[in-house]
XYZ file of C-alpha atoms in Angstrom:
601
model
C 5.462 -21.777 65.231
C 2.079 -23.889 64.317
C 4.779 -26.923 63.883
C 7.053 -26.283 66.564
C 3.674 -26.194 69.373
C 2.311 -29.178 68.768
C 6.126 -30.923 68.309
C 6.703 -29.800 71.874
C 3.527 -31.171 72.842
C 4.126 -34.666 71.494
C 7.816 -34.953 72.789
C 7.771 -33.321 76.035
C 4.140 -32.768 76.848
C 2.438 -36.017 76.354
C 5.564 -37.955 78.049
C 4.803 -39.166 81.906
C 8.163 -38.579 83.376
C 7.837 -34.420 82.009
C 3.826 -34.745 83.343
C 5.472 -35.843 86.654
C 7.756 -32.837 86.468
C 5.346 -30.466 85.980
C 2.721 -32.093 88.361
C 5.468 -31.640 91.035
C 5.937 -28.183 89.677
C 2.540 -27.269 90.374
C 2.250 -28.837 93.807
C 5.563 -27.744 95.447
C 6.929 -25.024 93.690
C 4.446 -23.188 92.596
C 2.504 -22.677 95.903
C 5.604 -21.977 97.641
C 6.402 -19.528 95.204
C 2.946 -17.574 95.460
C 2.868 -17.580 99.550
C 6.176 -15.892 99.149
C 4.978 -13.347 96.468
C 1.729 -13.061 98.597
C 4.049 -12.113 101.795
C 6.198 -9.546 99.619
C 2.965 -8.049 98.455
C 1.577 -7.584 101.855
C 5.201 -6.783 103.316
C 5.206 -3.975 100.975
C 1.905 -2.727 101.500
C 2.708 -2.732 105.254
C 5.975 -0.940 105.151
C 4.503 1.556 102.317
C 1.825 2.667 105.273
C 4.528 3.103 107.782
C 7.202 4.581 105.469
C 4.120 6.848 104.347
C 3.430 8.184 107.938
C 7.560 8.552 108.380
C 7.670 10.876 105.218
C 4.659 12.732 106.482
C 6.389 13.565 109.842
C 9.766 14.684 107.719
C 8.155 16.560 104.996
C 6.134 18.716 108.322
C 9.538 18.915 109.755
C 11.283 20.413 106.711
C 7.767 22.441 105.690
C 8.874 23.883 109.784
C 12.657 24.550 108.839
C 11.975 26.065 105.798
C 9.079 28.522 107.186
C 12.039 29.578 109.999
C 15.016 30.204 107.034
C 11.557 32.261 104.940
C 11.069 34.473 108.105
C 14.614 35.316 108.730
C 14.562 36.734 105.234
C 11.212 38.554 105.210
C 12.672 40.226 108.597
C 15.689 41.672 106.699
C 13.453 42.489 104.096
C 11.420 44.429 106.215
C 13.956 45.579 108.482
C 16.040 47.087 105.726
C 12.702 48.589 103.441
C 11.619 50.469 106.704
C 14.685 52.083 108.401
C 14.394 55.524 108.146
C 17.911 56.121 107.889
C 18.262 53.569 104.805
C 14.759 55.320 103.575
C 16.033 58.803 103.922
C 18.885 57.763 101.626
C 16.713 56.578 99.228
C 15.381 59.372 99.050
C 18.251 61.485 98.629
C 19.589 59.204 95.743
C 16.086 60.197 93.643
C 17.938 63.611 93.384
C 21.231 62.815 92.638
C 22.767 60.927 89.491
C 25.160 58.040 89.637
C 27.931 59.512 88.813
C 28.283 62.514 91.218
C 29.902 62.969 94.669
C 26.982 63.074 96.241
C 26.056 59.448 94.705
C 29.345 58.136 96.298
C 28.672 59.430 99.665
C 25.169 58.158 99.808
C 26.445 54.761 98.267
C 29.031 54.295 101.368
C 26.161 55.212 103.568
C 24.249 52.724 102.374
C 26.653 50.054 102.417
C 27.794 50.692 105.963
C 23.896 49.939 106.703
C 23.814 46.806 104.370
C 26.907 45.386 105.383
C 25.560 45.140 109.377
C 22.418 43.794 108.625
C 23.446 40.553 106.190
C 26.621 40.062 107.837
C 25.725 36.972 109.217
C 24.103 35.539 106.149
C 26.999 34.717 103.396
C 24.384 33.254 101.531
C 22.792 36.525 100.485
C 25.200 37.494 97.298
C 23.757 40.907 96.359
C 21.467 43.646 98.165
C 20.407 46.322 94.985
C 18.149 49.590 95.497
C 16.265 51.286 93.463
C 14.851 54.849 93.571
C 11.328 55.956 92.558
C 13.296 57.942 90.105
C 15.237 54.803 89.014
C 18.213 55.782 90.704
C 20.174 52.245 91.176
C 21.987 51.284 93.878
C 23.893 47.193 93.986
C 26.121 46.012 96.985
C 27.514 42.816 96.495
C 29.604 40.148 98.411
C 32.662 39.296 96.951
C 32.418 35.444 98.484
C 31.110 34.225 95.260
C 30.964 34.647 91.265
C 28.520 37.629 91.206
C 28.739 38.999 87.794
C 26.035 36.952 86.257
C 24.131 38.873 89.163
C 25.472 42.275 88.045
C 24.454 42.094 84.158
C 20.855 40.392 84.932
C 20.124 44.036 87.706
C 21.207 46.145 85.108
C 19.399 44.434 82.256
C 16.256 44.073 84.433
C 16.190 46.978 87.059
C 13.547 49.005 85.391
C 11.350 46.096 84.853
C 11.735 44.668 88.364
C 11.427 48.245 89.798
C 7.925 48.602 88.522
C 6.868 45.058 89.324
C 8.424 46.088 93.208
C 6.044 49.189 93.466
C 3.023 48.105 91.860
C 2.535 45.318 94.412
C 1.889 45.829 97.937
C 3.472 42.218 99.031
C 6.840 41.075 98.888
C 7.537 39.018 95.985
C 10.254 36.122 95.585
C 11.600 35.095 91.712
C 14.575 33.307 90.126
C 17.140 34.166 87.066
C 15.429 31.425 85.306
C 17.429 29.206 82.749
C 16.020 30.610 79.830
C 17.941 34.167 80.924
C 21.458 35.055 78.943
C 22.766 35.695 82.740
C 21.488 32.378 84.421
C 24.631 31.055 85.794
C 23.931 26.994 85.832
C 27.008 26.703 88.798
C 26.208 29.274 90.708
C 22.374 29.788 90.600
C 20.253 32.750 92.438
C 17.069 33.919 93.541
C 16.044 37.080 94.719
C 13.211 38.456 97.346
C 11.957 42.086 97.090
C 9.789 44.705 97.674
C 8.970 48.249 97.705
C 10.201 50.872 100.741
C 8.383 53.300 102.592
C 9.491 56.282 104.636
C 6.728 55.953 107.642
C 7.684 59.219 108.862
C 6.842 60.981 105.535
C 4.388 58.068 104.576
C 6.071 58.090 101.031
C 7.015 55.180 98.679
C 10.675 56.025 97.998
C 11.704 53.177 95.744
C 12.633 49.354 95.918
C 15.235 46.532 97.256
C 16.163 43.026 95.870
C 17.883 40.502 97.899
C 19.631 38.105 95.289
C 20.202 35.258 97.582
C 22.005 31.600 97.116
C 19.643 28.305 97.299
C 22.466 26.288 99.012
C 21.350 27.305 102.933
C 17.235 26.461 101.890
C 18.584 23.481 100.038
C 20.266 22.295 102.941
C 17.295 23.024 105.088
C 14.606 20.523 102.888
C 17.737 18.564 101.301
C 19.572 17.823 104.524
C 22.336 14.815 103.325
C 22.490 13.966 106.553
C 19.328 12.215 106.668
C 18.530 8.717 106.445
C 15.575 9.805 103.667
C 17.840 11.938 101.420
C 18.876 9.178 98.785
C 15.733 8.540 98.388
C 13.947 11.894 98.473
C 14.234 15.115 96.547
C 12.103 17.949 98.116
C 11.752 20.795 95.605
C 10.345 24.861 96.578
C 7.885 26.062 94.194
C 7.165 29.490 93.259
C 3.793 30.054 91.649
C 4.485 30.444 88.404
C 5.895 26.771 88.507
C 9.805 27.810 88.491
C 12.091 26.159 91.409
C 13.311 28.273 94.059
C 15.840 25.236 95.125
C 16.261 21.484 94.472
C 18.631 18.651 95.743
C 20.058 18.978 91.791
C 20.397 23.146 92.254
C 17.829 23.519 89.351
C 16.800 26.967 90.568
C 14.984 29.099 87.590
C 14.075 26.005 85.856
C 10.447 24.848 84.935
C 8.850 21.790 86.585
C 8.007 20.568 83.622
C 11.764 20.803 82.146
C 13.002 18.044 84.663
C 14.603 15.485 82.832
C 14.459 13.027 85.836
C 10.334 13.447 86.529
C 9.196 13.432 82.903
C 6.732 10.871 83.946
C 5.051 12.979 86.719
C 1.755 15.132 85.974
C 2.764 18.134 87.925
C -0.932 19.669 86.945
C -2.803 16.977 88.916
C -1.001 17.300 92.374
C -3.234 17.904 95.149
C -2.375 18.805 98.716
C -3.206 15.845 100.353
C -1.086 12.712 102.023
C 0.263 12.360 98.419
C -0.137 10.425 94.650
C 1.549 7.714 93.271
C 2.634 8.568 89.897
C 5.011 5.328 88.305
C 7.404 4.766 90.786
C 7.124 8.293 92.546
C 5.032 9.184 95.669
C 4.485 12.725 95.588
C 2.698 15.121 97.715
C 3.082 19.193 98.042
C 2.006 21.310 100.762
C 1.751 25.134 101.201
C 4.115 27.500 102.848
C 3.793 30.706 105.113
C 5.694 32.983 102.892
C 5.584 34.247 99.367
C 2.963 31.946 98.046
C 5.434 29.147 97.519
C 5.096 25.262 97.874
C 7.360 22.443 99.016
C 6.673 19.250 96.558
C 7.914 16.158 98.594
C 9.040 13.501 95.340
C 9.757 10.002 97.208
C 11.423 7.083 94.648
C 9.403 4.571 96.102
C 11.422 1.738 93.739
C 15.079 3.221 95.284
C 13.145 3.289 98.471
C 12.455 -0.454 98.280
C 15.560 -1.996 96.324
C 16.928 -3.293 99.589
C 13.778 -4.869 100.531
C 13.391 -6.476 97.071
C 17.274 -7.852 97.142
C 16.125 -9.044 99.962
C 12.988 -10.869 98.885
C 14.832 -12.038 95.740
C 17.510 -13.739 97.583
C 14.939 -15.699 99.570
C 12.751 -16.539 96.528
C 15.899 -17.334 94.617
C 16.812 -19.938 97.752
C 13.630 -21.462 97.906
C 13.601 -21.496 94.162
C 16.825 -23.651 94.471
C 16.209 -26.161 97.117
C 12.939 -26.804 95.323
C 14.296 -27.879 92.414
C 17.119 -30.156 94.206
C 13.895 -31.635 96.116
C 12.061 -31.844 92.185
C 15.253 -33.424 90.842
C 15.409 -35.910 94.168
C 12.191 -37.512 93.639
C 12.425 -37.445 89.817
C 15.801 -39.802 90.207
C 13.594 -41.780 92.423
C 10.774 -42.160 90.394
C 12.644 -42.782 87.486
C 12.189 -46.773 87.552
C 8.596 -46.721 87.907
C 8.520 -44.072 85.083
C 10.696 -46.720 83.354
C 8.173 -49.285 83.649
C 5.107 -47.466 82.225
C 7.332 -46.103 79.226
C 7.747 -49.332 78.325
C 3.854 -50.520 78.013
C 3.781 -47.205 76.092
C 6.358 -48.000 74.117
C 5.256 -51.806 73.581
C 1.686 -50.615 72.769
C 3.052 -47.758 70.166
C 5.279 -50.644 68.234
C 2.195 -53.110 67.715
C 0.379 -52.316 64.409
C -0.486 -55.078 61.538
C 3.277 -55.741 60.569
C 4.012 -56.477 64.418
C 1.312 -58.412 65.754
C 3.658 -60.802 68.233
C 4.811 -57.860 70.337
C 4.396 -59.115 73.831
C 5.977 -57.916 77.231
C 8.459 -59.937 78.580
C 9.976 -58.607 81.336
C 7.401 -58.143 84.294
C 7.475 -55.554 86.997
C 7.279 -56.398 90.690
C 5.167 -53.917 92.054
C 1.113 -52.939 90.856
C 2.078 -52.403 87.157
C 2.233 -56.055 86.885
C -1.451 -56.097 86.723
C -1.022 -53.293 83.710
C 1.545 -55.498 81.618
C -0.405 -58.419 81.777
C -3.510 -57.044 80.804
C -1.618 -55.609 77.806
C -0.902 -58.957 77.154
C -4.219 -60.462 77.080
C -5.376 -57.552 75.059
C -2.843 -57.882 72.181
C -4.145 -61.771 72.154
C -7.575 -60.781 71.843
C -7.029 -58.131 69.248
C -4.837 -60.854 67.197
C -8.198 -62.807 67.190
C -10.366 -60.200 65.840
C -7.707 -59.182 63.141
C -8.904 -62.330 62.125
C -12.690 -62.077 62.164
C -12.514 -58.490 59.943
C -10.453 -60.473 57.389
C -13.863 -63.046 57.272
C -16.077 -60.040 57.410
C -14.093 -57.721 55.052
C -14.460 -60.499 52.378
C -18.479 -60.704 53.523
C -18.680 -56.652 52.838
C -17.161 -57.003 49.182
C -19.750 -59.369 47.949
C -22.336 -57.032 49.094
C -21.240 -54.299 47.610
C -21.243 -55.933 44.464
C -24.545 -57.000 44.691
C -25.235 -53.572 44.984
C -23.514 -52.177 42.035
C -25.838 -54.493 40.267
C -28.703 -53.366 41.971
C -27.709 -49.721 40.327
C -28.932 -50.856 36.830
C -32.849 -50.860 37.718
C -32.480 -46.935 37.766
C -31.023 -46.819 34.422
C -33.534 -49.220 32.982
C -36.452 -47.086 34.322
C -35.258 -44.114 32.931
C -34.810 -45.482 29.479
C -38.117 -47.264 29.370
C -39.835 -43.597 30.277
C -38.357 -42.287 27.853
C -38.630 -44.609 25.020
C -42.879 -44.456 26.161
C -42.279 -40.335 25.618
C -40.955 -40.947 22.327
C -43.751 -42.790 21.443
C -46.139 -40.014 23.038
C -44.628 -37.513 21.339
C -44.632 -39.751 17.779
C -48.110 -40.382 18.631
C -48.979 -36.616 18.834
C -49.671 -36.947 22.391
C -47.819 -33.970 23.446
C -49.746 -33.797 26.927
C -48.595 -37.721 27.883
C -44.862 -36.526 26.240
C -44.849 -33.666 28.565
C -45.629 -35.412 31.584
C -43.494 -38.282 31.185
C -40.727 -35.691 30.478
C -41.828 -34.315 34.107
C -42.049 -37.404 35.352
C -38.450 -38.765 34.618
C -37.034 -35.111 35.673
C -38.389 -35.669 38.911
C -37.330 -39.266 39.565
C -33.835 -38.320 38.263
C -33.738 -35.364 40.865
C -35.305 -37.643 43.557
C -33.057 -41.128 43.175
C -29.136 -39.902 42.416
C -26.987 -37.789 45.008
C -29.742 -38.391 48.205
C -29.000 -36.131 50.467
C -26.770 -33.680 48.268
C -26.823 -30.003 47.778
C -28.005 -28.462 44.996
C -28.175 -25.156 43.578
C -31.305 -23.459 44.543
C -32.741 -23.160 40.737
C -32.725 -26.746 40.177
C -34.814 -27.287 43.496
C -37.029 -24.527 42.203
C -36.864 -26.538 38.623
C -37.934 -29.561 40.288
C -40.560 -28.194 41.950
C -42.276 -26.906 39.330
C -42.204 -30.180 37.350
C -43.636 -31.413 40.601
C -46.418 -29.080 41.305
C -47.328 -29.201 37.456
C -47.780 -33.010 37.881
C -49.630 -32.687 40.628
C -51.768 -29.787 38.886
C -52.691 -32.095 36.026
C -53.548 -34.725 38.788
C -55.975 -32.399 40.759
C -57.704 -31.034 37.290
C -56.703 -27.577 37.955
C -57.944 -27.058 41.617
C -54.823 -25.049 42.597
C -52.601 -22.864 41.354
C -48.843 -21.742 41.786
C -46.437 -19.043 42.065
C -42.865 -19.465 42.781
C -40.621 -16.256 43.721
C -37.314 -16.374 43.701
C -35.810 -13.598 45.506
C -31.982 -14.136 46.037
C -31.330 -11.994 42.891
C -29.487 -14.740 40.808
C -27.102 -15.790 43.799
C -25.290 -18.765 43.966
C -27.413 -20.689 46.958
C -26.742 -24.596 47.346
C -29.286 -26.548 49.760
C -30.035 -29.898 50.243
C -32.646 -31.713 47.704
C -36.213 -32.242 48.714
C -36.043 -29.867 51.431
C -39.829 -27.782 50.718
C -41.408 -31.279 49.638
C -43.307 -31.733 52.747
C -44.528 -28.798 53.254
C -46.143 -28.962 49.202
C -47.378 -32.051 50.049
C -48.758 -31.048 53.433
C -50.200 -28.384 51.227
C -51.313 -30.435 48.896
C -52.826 -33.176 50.203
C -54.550 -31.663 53.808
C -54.817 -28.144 53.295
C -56.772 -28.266 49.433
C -58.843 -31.367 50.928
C -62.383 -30.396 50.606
C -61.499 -26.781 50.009
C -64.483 -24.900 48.562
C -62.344 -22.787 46.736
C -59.680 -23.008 44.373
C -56.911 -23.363 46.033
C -53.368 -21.070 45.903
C -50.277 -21.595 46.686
C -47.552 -18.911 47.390
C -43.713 -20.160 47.231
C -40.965 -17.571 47.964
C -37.169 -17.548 48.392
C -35.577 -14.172 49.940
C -32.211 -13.650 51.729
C -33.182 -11.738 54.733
C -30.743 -9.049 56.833
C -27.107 -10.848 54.281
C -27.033 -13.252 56.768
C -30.297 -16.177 56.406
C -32.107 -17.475 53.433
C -36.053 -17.362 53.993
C -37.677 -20.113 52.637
C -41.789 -19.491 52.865
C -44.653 -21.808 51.541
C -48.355 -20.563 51.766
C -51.757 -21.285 51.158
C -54.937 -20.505 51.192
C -56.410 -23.900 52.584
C -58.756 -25.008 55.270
C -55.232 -24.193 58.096
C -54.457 -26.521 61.187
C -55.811 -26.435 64.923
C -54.517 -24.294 67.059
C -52.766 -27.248 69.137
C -51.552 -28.693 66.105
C -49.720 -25.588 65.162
C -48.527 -25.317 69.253
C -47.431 -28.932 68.357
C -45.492 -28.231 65.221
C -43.986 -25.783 66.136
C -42.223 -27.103 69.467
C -41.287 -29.922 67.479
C -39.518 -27.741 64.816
C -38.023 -25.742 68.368
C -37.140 -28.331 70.398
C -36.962 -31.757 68.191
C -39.834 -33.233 70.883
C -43.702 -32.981 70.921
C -46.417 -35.252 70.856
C -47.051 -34.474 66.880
C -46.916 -37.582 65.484
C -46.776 -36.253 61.463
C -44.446 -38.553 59.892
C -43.338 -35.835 56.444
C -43.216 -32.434 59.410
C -40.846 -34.839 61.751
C -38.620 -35.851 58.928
C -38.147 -32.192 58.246
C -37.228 -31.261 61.559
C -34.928 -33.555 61.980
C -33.148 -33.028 58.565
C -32.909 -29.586 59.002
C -31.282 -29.521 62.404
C -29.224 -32.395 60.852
C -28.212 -30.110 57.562
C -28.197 -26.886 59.578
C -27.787 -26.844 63.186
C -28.600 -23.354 63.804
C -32.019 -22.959 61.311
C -35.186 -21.870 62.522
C -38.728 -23.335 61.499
C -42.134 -21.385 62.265
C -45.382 -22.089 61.056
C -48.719 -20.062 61.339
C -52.255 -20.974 60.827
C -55.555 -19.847 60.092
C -59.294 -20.972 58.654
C -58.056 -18.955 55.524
C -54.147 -20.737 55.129
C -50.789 -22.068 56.397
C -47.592 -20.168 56.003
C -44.658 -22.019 56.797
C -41.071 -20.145 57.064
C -37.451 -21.562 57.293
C -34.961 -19.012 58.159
C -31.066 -21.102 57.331
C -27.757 -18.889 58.174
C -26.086 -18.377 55.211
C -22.284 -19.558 57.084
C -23.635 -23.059 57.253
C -25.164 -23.363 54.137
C -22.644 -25.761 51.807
């Protein structure tokens, strides 16, 4: 990939006619592109208000329908749990058992009763009873499978009988999917309560309607309607387990839907709705049995006609753009012609073709172009010829220089022939200095402006400050601390040499005591080597020090210092992000270079 980028570049990039090409891109196609993705944004946002309001309206409809199918129920409910003829035989089937005459008489009683109250409502499947003595009672219309219905009363009648008269509402459940009798094609769910004989004020037992979802599913799911591919409206119970669905999911868990996986059924709020992914989804509360209608609207089915739409168009536009791109292109392509060929003219001329020249002249304002070309090749010819002259000037001065190199090497040897002769002459003192002496010239004169490890500079300043000792007659002494804890630390030569001299030469001046000097080298925090030379001199002005140390800061000040200046600007020059600060008093100077450790070589 790091070759292929920059092969692109020089092939396709860097070529006029693809520059052209994309400069087109950018001014035609690309606005036209964004108005039109601007205008489907705000399109959408428009039609998402209206549609909004439009699902409000349907989802209060339905939430009205729904409420009307509820109340039918709750009437049959109640009209069945307080006739006293139906309670009366309630109460006479406490007393008998199920499998005496007197059972079967009270049984076609009752189902005389049943049969003319939920005539007209095929979609109730099973009406059971249930004594206070747990006497059980199940009619059942044989318009449906109703089995399933059967096995799940008699597995559950005792359980559901207590649930009935411990609770002073009516409640409303499902045979959930988790039940051995849920029946997945024909699914049920079933409103009940307890009776009461008002004439006797007694409880005397409790009913179950088991009812089909297909006439509420109809009622919130009508397929008639122009929002029901789009919509699925689903009735809650409280415990979270669907009453109905457009997919007949009754008894199941919201959470169990395959096809809403990505909704957060915990953080719906009864408001105008939330968009969760592509899902608008709002919930609102019903009159009866604590339920709730949840209103799921697939906003992307919703809108795939209106983005065919806007793809076709883009896709047009997107097409007679590039025609128009491809148009001018063909018509540009002998101008384009014309400047390749300066390119190509200038890319063949190089020492080995130095009579490259264009010929064939263009008739328009690259005319001008080519024959400046021209005129340029014809003066570069003639200073080809000049660096030959000077290139032949440049070798004899560099071999004048090369013997210029052996005055070093003769000063050297002569030093240390006289150290020798020191040394022979039991002048140990002389030997030593000399041997000081030619350390410190060696240091000074090869590799200028080299790194070096940090112990040699310390070496060399001790041979320096020792010679300088033995100069002054012991008015100073030394310390030098190295810090860094045997690191590897290269810097550049000669780098503290001002400030010793500086030292040296103004701060001991006229000192009335001896003077000290305090040199340290510390990495500070892993990431900057401290460099720090003190002493106990006389110290500089106050503006002096304001002086210095906006030239170390800023590289301009009126200090005027020629050894100070040359450090600042070698430092910034060695290490662009180092740091010089200097302090003063009547009682020293302390001078501190902080140097990042990342640009030290």
């Amino acid at each position: 990939m790091r070759k292929f980028i920059p092969w692109i570049k020089g092939h396709f990039l860097y070529k006029i006619r693809y520059q052209i090409t994309i400069f087109l891109f950018f001014v035609t196609f690309l606005p036209v592109i964004s108005i039109q993705l601007f205008n489907y944004e705000k399109t959408s946002e428009m039609l998402f208000t209206k549609n909004h309001s439009l699902l409000a309206d349907n989802l209060q409809l339905t939430q009205n329908s729904i409420n009307n199918v509820l109340t039918d129920y709750k009437r049959i409910l109640f009209q069945i749990s307080t006739d006293v003829t139906c309670m009366d035989n309630i109460l006479e089937l406490s007393k008998v058992s199920p499998d005496s005459a007197e059972y079967r008489r009270i049984s076609e009683s009752l189902e005389t009763y049943i049969k003319a109250n939920i005539l007209m409502y095929p979609e109730i499947q099973a009406l059971c009873v249930i004594s206070t003595t747990g006497t059980p009672y199940i009619y059942v219309q044989k318009r449906q499978k109703t089995q399933p219905i059967i096995d799940y009363f008699e597995a559950n009648k005792e359980e559901l009988n207590q649930l009935l008269l411990s609770s002073t509402r009516s409640i409303i459940g499902s045979v959930h999917d988790g039940s051995p009798y849920y029946d997945p094609e024909h699914p049920v769910f079933f409103l009940g309560s307890r009776t009461i004989h008002y004439e006797k004020m007694k409880i005397t037992g409790s009913i179950l309607l088991f009812i089909s979802p297909d006439k509420m599913n109809s009622a919130i799911n009508n397929p008639d309607s122009q929002v029901y591919p789009f919509t699925d409206k689903l009735l809650v119970d409280s415990s979270g387990r669907l009453i109905c669905s457009k997919d007949r999911n009754t008894g199941k868990i919201l959470g169990s839907l395959e096809n809403y996986k990505a909704i957060d059924w915990d953080s719906l709020s009864s408001d105008s709705g939330d968009m969760q992914g592509d899902y608008l989804v709002s919930q609102i509360p019903l009159e009866h049995f604590d339920l709730h209608l949840i209103n799921i609207v697939d906003y992307r089915q919703m809108t795939k006609d209106l983005e065919a739409l806007w793809t076709t168009i883009t896709l047009a536009i997107s097409a007679i753009l590039l025609v128009s791109m491809l148009v001018a292109y063909v018509l540009c392509h002998k101008f384009i012609f014309s400047i390749e060929n300066v390119a190509a003219k200038m890319n063949l001329f190089d020492e080995h073709h130095l009579d490259v020249e264009i010929r064939n002249m263009s008739r328009n304002e690259l005319r001008i172009i080519e024959s400046s070309f021209n005129r340029m090749l014809g003066q570069i010819r003639g200073l080809l010829d000049e660096n030959k002259q000077q290139y032949k000037k440049i070798c004899e001065a560099e071999l004048k220089s090369l013997e210029l190199q052996i005055n070093p090497h003769f000063l050297f040897n002569t030093l240390d022939s006289i150290c020798w002769t020191a040394a022979q002459e039991n002048c140990l003192t002389v030997s030593e200095q000399l041997n000081k002496l030619a350390a410190i010239l060696r240091h000074t004169v090869y590799n200028m402006n080299c790194v070096v490890p940090l112990q040699d500079e310390i070496c060399w300043m001790q041979n320096y400050l020792d010679l300088q000792k033995s100069r002054f007659h012991g008015r100073f002494s030394y310390d030098i601390h190295d810090l860094t804890k045997g690191r590897r630390i290269y810097i550049h030569k000669l780098l503290l040499q001002p400030f010793l001299e500086n030292a040296l030469i103004h701060g001991f001046e006229n000192l009335p005591r001896k003077g000290r000097l305090e040199i340290a080298c510390r990495i500070t925090g892993q990431s900057h080597l401290l460099l720090e030379v003190a002493d106990n001199g006389c110290g500089i002005p106050d503006d002096k020090v304001k002086e210095i140390n906006l030239l170390f800061t800023t590289g301009r000040s009126a200090f005027t210092g020629i050894g100070l200046t040359n450090i600042a600007y070698r430092t910034k020059g060695y290490y662009p992000h180092s740091r010089i600060f200097v302090s003063s008093s009547p009682m020293g100077t302390c001078f501190k270079i902080f140097i990042p450790m990342n640009e030290m070589e």
